PDB file of C-alpha atoms in Angstrom:
ATOM      1  CA  ARG A   1     -14.439  59.183  -6.326  1.00  0.00           C
ATOM      2  CA  LEU A   2     -13.512  61.458  -2.995  1.00  0.00           C
ATOM      3  CA  ILE A   3     -16.306  63.357  -3.994  1.00  0.00           C
ATOM      4  CA  LEU A   4     -18.620  59.955  -4.233  1.00  0.00           C
ATOM      5  CA  THR A   5     -17.494  58.714  -1.049  1.00  0.00           C
ATOM      6  CA  MET A   6     -18.365  61.952   0.663  1.00  0.00           C
ATOM      7  CA  ILE A   7     -22.211  61.779  -0.845  1.00  0.00           C
ATOM      8  CA  ALA A   8     -22.438  57.811   0.166  1.00  0.00           C
ATOM      9  CA  ALA A   9     -21.521  58.894   3.314  1.00  0.00           C
ATOM     10  CA  LEU A  10     -23.455  60.947   4.443  1.00  0.00           C
ATOM     11  CA  VAL A  11     -26.574  59.307   2.527  1.00  0.00           C
ATOM     12  CA  ALA A  12     -25.822  56.223   4.849  1.00  0.00           C
ATOM     13  CA  VAL A  13     -25.350  58.715   7.735  1.00  0.00           C
ATOM     14  CA  GLY A  14     -28.625  60.044   7.287  1.00  0.00           C
ATOM     15  CA  GLN A  15     -30.824  56.973   6.768  1.00  0.00           C
ATOM     16  CA  VAL A  16     -29.285  55.504   9.827  1.00  0.00           C
ATOM     17  CA  ALA A  17     -29.329  58.521  12.160  1.00  0.00           C
ATOM     18  CA  ALA A  18     -32.994  59.197  11.062  1.00  0.00           C
ATOM     19  CA  GLN A  19     -34.040  55.374  11.965  1.00  0.00           C
ATOM     20  CA  ASP A  20     -32.441  55.420  15.105  1.00  0.00           C
ATOM     21  CA  THR A  21     -34.003  58.926  15.576  1.00  0.00           C
ATOM     22  CA  TYR A  22     -37.456  57.954  15.002  1.00  0.00           C
ATOM     23  CA  ARG A  23     -37.209  55.341  17.184  1.00  0.00           C
ATOM     24  CA  TYR A  24     -35.354  57.673  19.945  1.00  0.00           C
ATOM     25  CA  LYS A  25     -38.407  59.624  19.879  1.00  0.00           C
ATOM     26  CA  ARG A  26     -40.528  56.758  20.456  1.00  0.00           C
ATOM     27  CA  ASN A  27     -39.053  56.176  23.486  1.00  0.00           C
ATOM     28  CA  SER A  28     -40.508  56.776  26.338  1.00  0.00           C
ATOM     29  CA  GLU A  29     -37.000  58.588  27.834  1.00  0.00           C
ATOM     30  CA  TYR A  30     -37.565  61.119  25.330  1.00  0.00           C
ATOM     31  CA  LYS A  31     -39.143  64.288  27.715  1.00  0.00           C
ATOM     32  CA  ASP A  32     -41.117  66.938  26.666  1.00  0.00           C
ATOM     33  CA  ASP A  33     -38.411  69.240  27.761  1.00  0.00           C
ATOM     34  CA  SER A  34     -36.473  67.505  24.628  1.00  0.00           C
ATOM     35  CA  GLN A  35     -39.274  68.578  22.257  1.00  0.00           C
ATOM     36  CA  ALA A  36     -38.347  72.039  19.642  1.00  0.00           C
ATOM     37  CA  ARG A  37     -39.890  75.154  20.973  1.00  0.00           C
ATOM     38  CA  TRP A  38     -38.702  77.100  17.886  1.00  0.00           C
ATOM     39  CA  SER A  39     -36.286  76.783  14.805  1.00  0.00           C
ATOM     40  CA  VAL A  40     -33.525  78.488  12.292  1.00  0.00           C
ATOM     41  CA  ASP A  41     -33.554  77.145   9.246  1.00  0.00           C
ATOM     42  CA  ALA A  42     -31.475  78.611   5.666  1.00  0.00           C
ATOM     43  CA  SER A  43     -32.257  77.880   1.945  1.00  0.00           C
ATOM     44  CA  ILE A  44     -30.930  78.325  -1.157  1.00  0.00           C
ATOM     45  CA  GLY A  45     -33.231  77.575  -4.770  1.00  0.00           C
ATOM     46  CA  GLY A  46     -34.721  79.257  -7.163  1.00  0.00           C
ATOM     47  CA  ASN A  47     -37.670  80.581  -9.208  1.00  0.00           C
ATOM     48  CA  ALA A  48     -39.444  80.422 -12.484  1.00  0.00           C
ATOM     49  CA  THR A  49     -41.544  83.613 -13.441  1.00  0.00           C
ATOM     50  CA  ILE A  50     -44.841  82.263 -15.929  1.00  0.00           C
ATOM     51  CA  SER A  51     -44.537  83.413 -19.468  1.00  0.00           C
ATOM     52  CA  ALA A  52     -46.478  86.694 -20.184  1.00  0.00           C
ATOM     53  CA  HIS A  53     -48.747  87.570 -23.075  1.00  0.00           C
ATOM     54  CA  ARG A  54     -48.841  87.949 -26.124  1.00  0.00           C
ATOM     55  CA  SER A  55     -50.669  90.063 -28.902  1.00  0.00           C
ATOM     56  CA  GLY A  56     -50.448  91.343 -32.416  1.00  0.00           C
ATOM     57  CA  GLY A  57     -47.701  90.221 -34.708  1.00  0.00           C
ATOM     58  CA  ASN A  58     -45.055  87.386 -35.072  1.00  0.00           C
ATOM     59  CA  THR A  59     -43.335  85.826 -32.685  1.00  0.00           C
ATOM     60  CA  PRO A  60     -39.634  88.319 -32.700  1.00  0.00           C
ATOM     61  CA  LEU A  61     -36.839  86.021 -34.243  1.00  0.00           C
ATOM     62  CA  TYR A  62     -34.890  86.160 -31.583  1.00  0.00           C
ATOM     63  CA  ARG A  63     -37.404  84.720 -28.950  1.00  0.00           C
ATOM     64  CA  ILE A  64     -37.731  81.284 -30.674  1.00  0.00           C
ATOM     65  CA  GLY A  65     -36.409  78.852 -27.742  1.00  0.00           C
ATOM     66  CA  SER A  66     -34.230  82.549 -26.064  1.00  0.00           C
ATOM     67  CA  ALA A  67     -33.216  83.328 -23.216  1.00  0.00           C
ATOM     68  CA  THR A  68     -34.624  81.676 -19.415  1.00  0.00           C
ATOM     69  CA  GLN A  69     -37.237  83.912 -17.071  1.00  0.00           C
ATOM     70  CA  THR A  70     -35.484  82.129 -13.833  1.00  0.00           C
ATOM     71  CA  GLY A  71     -33.644  83.851 -10.685  1.00  0.00           C
ATOM     72  CA  MET A  72     -31.753  82.670  -7.837  1.00  0.00           C
ATOM     73  CA  LEU A  73     -33.640  82.622  -3.958  1.00  0.00           C
ATOM     74  CA  THR A  74     -31.724  82.690  -1.019  1.00  0.00           C
ATOM     75  CA  SER A  75     -33.427  82.479   2.633  1.00  0.00           C
ATOM     76  CA  LEU A  76     -32.619  82.886   6.262  1.00  0.00           C
ATOM     77  CA  HIS A  77     -35.855  82.071   8.694  1.00  0.00           C
ATOM     78  CA  VAL A  78     -36.485  81.822  12.044  1.00  0.00           C
ATOM     79  CA  GLU A  79     -39.418  79.317  13.696  1.00  0.00           C
ATOM     80  CA  TYR A  80     -42.031  79.438  15.746  1.00  0.00           C
ATOM     81  CA  TYR A  81     -44.362  76.637  17.275  1.00  0.00           C
ATOM     82  CA  VAL A  82     -47.316  76.943  18.912  1.00  0.00           C
ATOM     83  CA  PRO A  83     -47.315  74.881  22.175  1.00  0.00           C
ATOM     84  CA  GLY A  84     -50.420  72.605  21.715  1.00  0.00           C
ATOM     85  CA  SER A  85     -50.940  72.389  18.554  1.00  0.00           C
ATOM     86  CA  GLN A  86     -49.786  71.646  14.714  1.00  0.00           C
ATOM     87  CA  TRP A  87     -49.061  74.720  13.897  1.00  0.00           C
ATOM     88  CA  SER A  88     -45.903  77.316  13.683  1.00  0.00           C
ATOM     89  CA  VAL A  89     -45.464  80.973  12.690  1.00  0.00           C
ATOM     90  CA  LYS A  90     -42.475  82.114  10.513  1.00  0.00           C
ATOM     91  CA  ALA A  91     -40.588  85.089   9.337  1.00  0.00           C
ATOM     92  CA  GLY A  92     -37.507  85.697   8.056  1.00  0.00           C
ATOM     93  CA  TYR A  93     -35.713  87.884   5.061  1.00  0.00           C
ATOM     94  CA  GLU A  94     -35.478  86.647   1.293  1.00  0.00           C
ATOM     95  CA  HIS A  95     -33.075  87.524  -1.903  1.00  0.00           C
ATOM     96  CA  GLU A  96     -34.922  87.233  -4.747  1.00  0.00           C
ATOM     97  CA  GLU A  97     -33.960  87.421  -8.328  1.00  0.00           C
ATOM     98  CA  ILE A  98     -36.616  88.246 -11.011  1.00  0.00           C
ATOM     99  CA  SER A  99     -36.015  87.861 -14.452  1.00  0.00           C
ATOM    100  CA  TYR A 100     -38.980  88.239 -17.435  1.00  0.00           C
ATOM    101  CA  LEU A 101     -39.711  89.252 -20.661  1.00  0.00           C
ATOM    102  CA  LYS A 102     -37.204  86.047 -21.506  1.00  0.00           C
ATOM    103  CA  GLY A 103     -34.306  87.878 -19.644  1.00  0.00           C
ATOM    104  CA  ASP A 104     -35.229  90.903 -20.842  1.00  0.00           C
ATOM    105  CA  ALA A 105     -36.168  92.961 -17.713  1.00  0.00           C
ATOM    106  CA  ASN A 106     -34.059  91.643 -14.364  1.00  0.00           C
ATOM    107  CA  TYR A 107     -34.667  93.067 -10.553  1.00  0.00           C
ATOM    108  CA  ASP A 108     -33.497  92.219  -7.241  1.00  0.00           C
ATOM    109  CA  LEU A 109     -36.129  91.882  -4.533  1.00  0.00           C
ATOM    110  CA  ASN A 110     -34.793  92.238  -0.909  1.00  0.00           C
ATOM    111  CA  GLN A 111     -38.263  91.036   0.893  1.00  0.00           C
ATOM    112  CA  LEU A 112     -39.442  90.734   4.389  1.00  0.00           C
ATOM    113  CA  MET A 113     -41.769  87.790   4.680  1.00  0.00           C
ATOM    114  CA  VAL A 114     -44.321  86.226   7.448  1.00  0.00           C
ATOM    115  CA  GLY A 115     -46.193  83.103   6.762  1.00  0.00           C
ATOM    116  CA  GLY A 116     -47.182  79.997   9.380  1.00  0.00           C
ATOM    117  CA  ARG A 117     -46.991  76.408   9.453  1.00  0.00           C
ATOM    118  CA  TRP A 118     -49.509  73.071   9.630  1.00  0.00           C
ATOM    119  CA  ARG A 119     -47.756  69.885  10.352  1.00  0.00           C
ATOM    120  CA  PRO A 120     -50.127  66.715  10.645  1.00  0.00           C
ATOM    121  CA  ALA A 121     -48.166  64.466  11.354  1.00  0.00           C
ATOM    122  CA  PRO A 122     -47.246  63.451  14.907  1.00  0.00           C
ATOM    123  CA  THR A 123     -44.231  64.472  16.311  1.00  0.00           C
ATOM    124  CA  ASP A 124     -41.941  61.601  16.480  1.00  0.00           C
ATOM    125  CA  TRP A 125     -41.931  60.943  12.951  1.00  0.00           C
ATOM    126  CA  TRP A 126     -38.610  61.766  11.056  1.00  0.00           C
ATOM    127  CA  VAL A 127     -40.215  63.059   8.377  1.00  0.00           C
ATOM    128  CA  GLN A 128     -42.645  66.107   8.942  1.00  0.00           C
ATOM    129  CA  PRO A 129     -44.728  67.230   5.723  1.00  0.00           C
ATOM    130  CA  TYR A 130     -46.348  70.509   5.971  1.00  0.00           C
ATOM    131  CA  VAL A 131     -48.759  73.051   4.255  1.00  0.00           C
ATOM    132  CA  GLY A 132     -48.527  76.992   5.247  1.00  0.00           C
ATOM    133  CA  ALA A 133     -48.997  80.626   3.401  1.00  0.00           C
ATOM    134  CA  ASP A 134     -46.506  83.227   2.710  1.00  0.00           C
ATOM    135  CA  VAL A 135     -46.656  87.321   2.789  1.00  0.00           C
ATOM    136  CA  LEU A 136     -43.087  89.263   1.813  1.00  0.00           C
ATOM    137  CA  TRP A 137     -42.951  92.481   1.790  1.00  0.00           C
ATOM    138  CA  ALA A 138     -40.308  93.962  -0.731  1.00  0.00           C
ATOM    139  CA  VAL A 139     -38.539  97.328   0.666  1.00  0.00           C
ATOM    140  CA  ASP A 140     -36.868  98.151  -2.764  1.00  0.00           C
ATOM    141  CA  ALA A 141     -39.752  97.052  -5.409  1.00  0.00           C
ATOM    142  CA  GLU A 142     -38.963  99.514  -8.548  1.00  0.00           C
ATOM    143  CA  HIS A 143     -41.017 100.225 -11.212  1.00  0.00           C
ATOM    144  CA  GLY A 144     -39.794 102.384 -14.361  1.00  0.00           C
ATOM    145  CA  ASN A 145     -39.303 102.817 -18.076  1.00  0.00           C
ATOM    146  CA  LEU A 146     -38.305  99.808 -20.551  1.00  0.00           C
ATOM    147  CA  ASP A 147     -36.124 101.280 -23.924  1.00  0.00           C
ATOM    148  CA  SER A 148     -33.463  99.828 -25.060  1.00  0.00           C
ATOM    149  CA  ASP A 149     -31.766  98.523 -28.237  1.00  0.00           C
ATOM    150  CA  VAL A 150     -30.074  95.048 -28.475  1.00  0.00           C
ATOM    151  CA  THR A 151     -28.135  93.589 -31.465  1.00  0.00           C
ATOM    152  CA  MET A 152     -27.729  89.055 -31.684  1.00  0.00           C
ATOM    153  CA  SER A 153     -24.148  88.901 -32.168  1.00  0.00           C
ATOM    154  CA  LEU A 154     -25.197  85.693 -33.525  1.00  0.00           C
ATOM    155  CA  GLU A 155     -28.070  86.732 -35.968  1.00  0.00           C
ATOM    156  CA  HIS A 156     -26.923  89.799 -36.894  1.00  0.00           C
ATOM    157  CA  TYR A 157     -30.499  90.888 -35.644  1.00  0.00           C
ATOM    158  CA  GLN A 158     -31.667  93.592 -33.407  1.00  0.00           C
ATOM    159  CA  TYR A 159     -34.460  94.930 -32.074  1.00  0.00           C
ATOM    160  CA  HIS A 160     -36.339  97.579 -30.291  1.00  0.00           C
ATOM    161  CA  ILE A 161     -38.287  97.551 -26.845  1.00  0.00           C
ATOM    162  CA  SER A 162     -40.283 100.415 -25.277  1.00  0.00           C
ATOM    163  CA  GLY A 163     -42.488 100.201 -22.312  1.00  0.00           C
ATOM    164  CA  GLN A 164     -43.216  99.731 -18.817  1.00  0.00           C
ATOM    165  CA  THR A 165     -42.412  97.674 -15.669  1.00  0.00           C
ATOM    166  CA  ARG A 166     -43.298  97.614 -12.137  1.00  0.00           C
ATOM    167  CA  THR A 167     -41.988  94.571  -9.644  1.00  0.00           C
ATOM    168  CA  PRO A 168     -44.125  93.237  -6.735  1.00  0.00           C
ATOM    169  CA  ARG A 169     -44.507  94.876  -3.411  1.00  0.00           C
ATOM    170  CA  PHE A 170     -46.512  93.048  -2.270  1.00  0.00           C
ATOM    171  CA  SER A 171     -46.296  89.117  -2.844  1.00  0.00           C
ATOM    172  CA  ALA A 172     -48.061  86.265  -1.357  1.00  0.00           C
ATOM    173  CA  GLY A 173     -49.211  82.620  -1.607  1.00  0.00           C
ATOM    174  CA  PRO A 174     -48.904  79.274  -0.613  1.00  0.00           C
ATOM    175  CA  VAL A 175     -46.712  76.690   0.177  1.00  0.00           C
ATOM    176  CA  VAL A 176     -46.094  72.613   0.761  1.00  0.00           C
ATOM    177  CA  GLY A 177     -42.967  71.208   2.043  1.00  0.00           C
ATOM    178  CA  ALA A 178     -41.412  68.583   4.505  1.00  0.00           C
ATOM    179  CA  ASP A 179     -38.674  68.340   6.722  1.00  0.00           C
ATOM    180  CA  VAL A 180     -36.823  65.099   6.841  1.00  0.00           C
ATOM    181  CA  TYR A 181     -35.263  64.734  10.133  1.00  0.00           C
ATOM    182  CA  ILE A 182     -31.118  63.421   9.608  1.00  0.00           C
ATOM    183  CA  PHE A 183     -30.788  63.924  13.577  1.00  0.00           C
ATOM    184  CA  SER A 184     -33.549  64.505  16.402  1.00  0.00           C
ATOM    185  CA  HIS A 185     -32.655  68.507  16.196  1.00  0.00           C
ATOM    186  CA  ILE A 186     -31.676  68.807  12.643  1.00  0.00           C
ATOM    187  CA  ALA A 187     -33.238  68.375   9.154  1.00  0.00           C
ATOM    188  CA  LEU A 188     -33.298  68.724   5.481  1.00  0.00           C
ATOM    189  CA  GLN A 189     -36.032  71.391   3.948  1.00  0.00           C
ATOM    190  CA  VAL A 190     -37.350  70.885   0.728  1.00  0.00           C
ATOM    191  CA  GLN A 191     -40.292  73.368  -0.360  1.00  0.00           C
ATOM    192  CA  TYR A 192     -42.130  74.562  -3.382  1.00  0.00           C
ATOM    193  CA  GLY A 193     -44.615  77.496  -3.701  1.00  0.00           C
ATOM    194  CA  PHE A 194     -46.091  79.765  -6.264  1.00  0.00           C
ATOM    195  CA  ARG A 195     -45.909  83.433  -5.052  1.00  0.00           C
ATOM    196  CA  LEU A 196     -48.706  86.092  -6.969  1.00  0.00           C
ATOM    197  CA  GLY A 197     -46.528  89.561  -7.194  1.00  0.00           C
ATOM    198  CA  PHE A 198     -49.788  91.793  -6.325  1.00  0.00           C
ATOM    199  CA  GLY A 199     -49.491  95.206  -8.071  1.00  0.00           C
ATOM    200  CA  SER A 200     -47.088  93.977 -10.482  1.00  0.00           C
ATOM    201  CA  HIS A 201     -47.259  94.990 -14.266  1.00  0.00           C
ATOM    202  CA  ASN A 202     -44.925  94.386 -17.489  1.00  0.00           C
ATOM    203  CA  HIS A 203     -45.909  96.146 -20.476  1.00  0.00           C
ATOM    204  CA  ALA A 204     -43.656  95.915 -23.308  1.00  0.00           C
ATOM    205  CA  VAL A 205     -43.489  96.374 -27.195  1.00  0.00           C
ATOM    206  CA  TYR A 206     -41.008  95.112 -29.611  1.00  0.00           C
ATOM    207  CA  THR A 207     -40.617  95.843 -32.733  1.00  0.00           C
ATOM    208  CA  GLY A 208     -38.023  94.731 -35.703  1.00  0.00           C
ATOM    209  CA  ASN A 209     -39.721  91.595 -35.757  1.00  0.00           C
ATOM    210  CA  ARG A 210     -39.793  89.414 -38.734  1.00  0.00           C
ATOM    211  CA  GLY A 211     -42.039  91.110 -41.380  1.00  0.00           C
ATOM    212  CA  GLY A 212     -41.027  94.960 -39.557  1.00  0.00           C
ATOM    213  CA  GLY A 213     -44.250  94.417 -37.188  1.00  0.00           C
ATOM    214  CA  THR A 214     -44.843  94.617 -33.625  1.00  0.00           C
ATOM    215  CA  THR A 215     -45.322  91.995 -30.741  1.00  0.00           C
ATOM    216  CA  VAL A 216     -46.625  93.132 -27.263  1.00  0.00           C
ATOM    217  CA  TYR A 217     -46.263  91.027 -23.751  1.00  0.00           C
ATOM    218  CA  HIS A 218     -48.257  91.651 -21.376  1.00  0.00           C
ATOM    219  CA  GLY A 219     -48.545  90.244 -17.523  1.00  0.00           C
ATOM    220  CA  GLN A 220     -47.804  89.710 -13.895  1.00  0.00           C
ATOM    221  CA  ILE A 221     -44.772  89.412 -12.203  1.00  0.00           C
ATOM    222  CA  HIS A 222     -45.874  85.509 -10.980  1.00  0.00           C
ATOM    223  CA  ARG A 223     -44.092  83.050 -10.687  1.00  0.00           C
ATOM    224  CA  HIS A 224     -43.029  79.020  -9.327  1.00  0.00           C
ATOM    225  CA  ILE A 225     -40.539  78.821  -5.614  1.00  0.00           C
ATOM    226  CA  PHE A 226     -38.462  75.701  -5.469  1.00  0.00           C
ATOM    227  CA  SER A 227     -35.979  75.788  -2.221  1.00  0.00           C
ATOM    228  CA  MET A 228     -33.607  73.343  -0.193  1.00  0.00           C
ATOM    229  CA  GLY A 229     -32.104  73.995   2.931  1.00  0.00           C
ATOM    230  CA  LEU A 230     -31.162  72.813   6.483  1.00  0.00           C
ATOM    231  CA  LYS A 231     -32.994  73.349   9.528  1.00  0.00           C
ATOM    232  CA  VAL A 232     -32.027  73.488  13.332  1.00  0.00           C
ATOM    233  CA  ASP A 233     -34.426  73.263  16.174  1.00  0.00           C
ATOM    234  CA  PHE A 234     -33.927  74.811  19.712  1.00  0.00           C
ATOM    235  CA  PRO A 235     -33.585  73.580  22.281  1.00  0.00           C
ATOM    236  CA  PHE A 236     -30.616  71.867  20.081  1.00  0.00           C
ATOM    237  CA  HIS A 237     -29.844  68.531  21.331  1.00  0.00           C
ATOM    238  CA  PHE A 238     -27.461  65.747  20.656  1.00  0.00           C
ATOM    239  CA  THR A 239     -28.903  62.830  21.361  1.00  0.00           C
ATOM    240  CA  GLU A 240     -27.524  59.050  22.019  1.00  0.00           C
ATOM    241  CA  GLY A 241     -29.180  57.661  19.273  1.00  0.00           C
ATOM    242  CA  ASP A 242     -27.762  60.547  17.364  1.00  0.00           C
ATOM    243  CA  SER A 243     -24.480  59.758  18.008  1.00  0.00           C
ATOM    244  CA  ARG A 244     -24.987  55.578  17.263  1.00  0.00           C
ATOM    245  CA  GLY A 245     -26.435  56.903  14.028  1.00  0.00           C
ATOM    246  CA  LEU A 246     -23.789  59.079  13.234  1.00  0.00           C
ATOM    247  CA  LEU A 247     -20.852  56.359  14.072  1.00  0.00           C
ATOM    248  CA  GLN A 248     -23.152  53.549  12.397  1.00  0.00           C
ATOM    249  CA  GLY A 249     -23.274  55.256   9.033  1.00  0.00           C
ATOM    250  CA  ILE A 250     -19.437  56.553   8.866  1.00  0.00           C
ATOM    251  CA  LEU A 251     -18.725  52.829   9.164  1.00  0.00           C
ATOM    252  CA  ASP A 252     -21.326  51.227   6.812  1.00  0.00           C
ATOM    253  CA  SER A 253     -19.785  53.910   4.600  1.00  0.00           C
ATOM    254  CA  TYR A 254     -16.430  52.504   4.266  1.00  0.00           C
TER     255      TYR A 254
END
């Protein structure tokens, strides 16, 4: 009950504060020196690696409806708004867990990111959609051989994996998202992107399948990205409208 009450309070505060923020930004007293020049955002989310292509033999028994190809993503960015335009430049650090070949191969990537954003909406909208593109450099990209024997305790089934894998040194792709302002200079940020893993490669041969055959999997490490985070604009101002919205939201939640 306490958790539900807290969630309801947060939603109510956000709705009222966003409406007050919108009215305040429309007011003539909202000066140019209050407009954001740069921002910091922190996000958490996940990725989903696309499936590798399969050729030869039957699908290995253990892989039918088996392990996932998802991983966790955390990030910290700084964004600079280009004066007099709807463009911004973004840079930061991202930690990404890469899982592919149905979880048989797993790596962590520490990446430096740079990108750009274009926001078509007027600055007085409390929802700011955007499109853009990112380029990432993995400082610790790895490559090596796959060579392991695995025993499935549930099915008492054994299989052998051999092959080569290479994680992407560079990744790039488009992004789309939105900043939802709950206060004048504080926003919730949601984002989706697709990343191409340049130079990445995986080639794995599975033996011990049904009938004693082999199955070959090959592909590149491309993935979907989903994230949600908190964004703070600077110079930071907590306006009169924010105070009224916060107080009203708290009172309305009770």
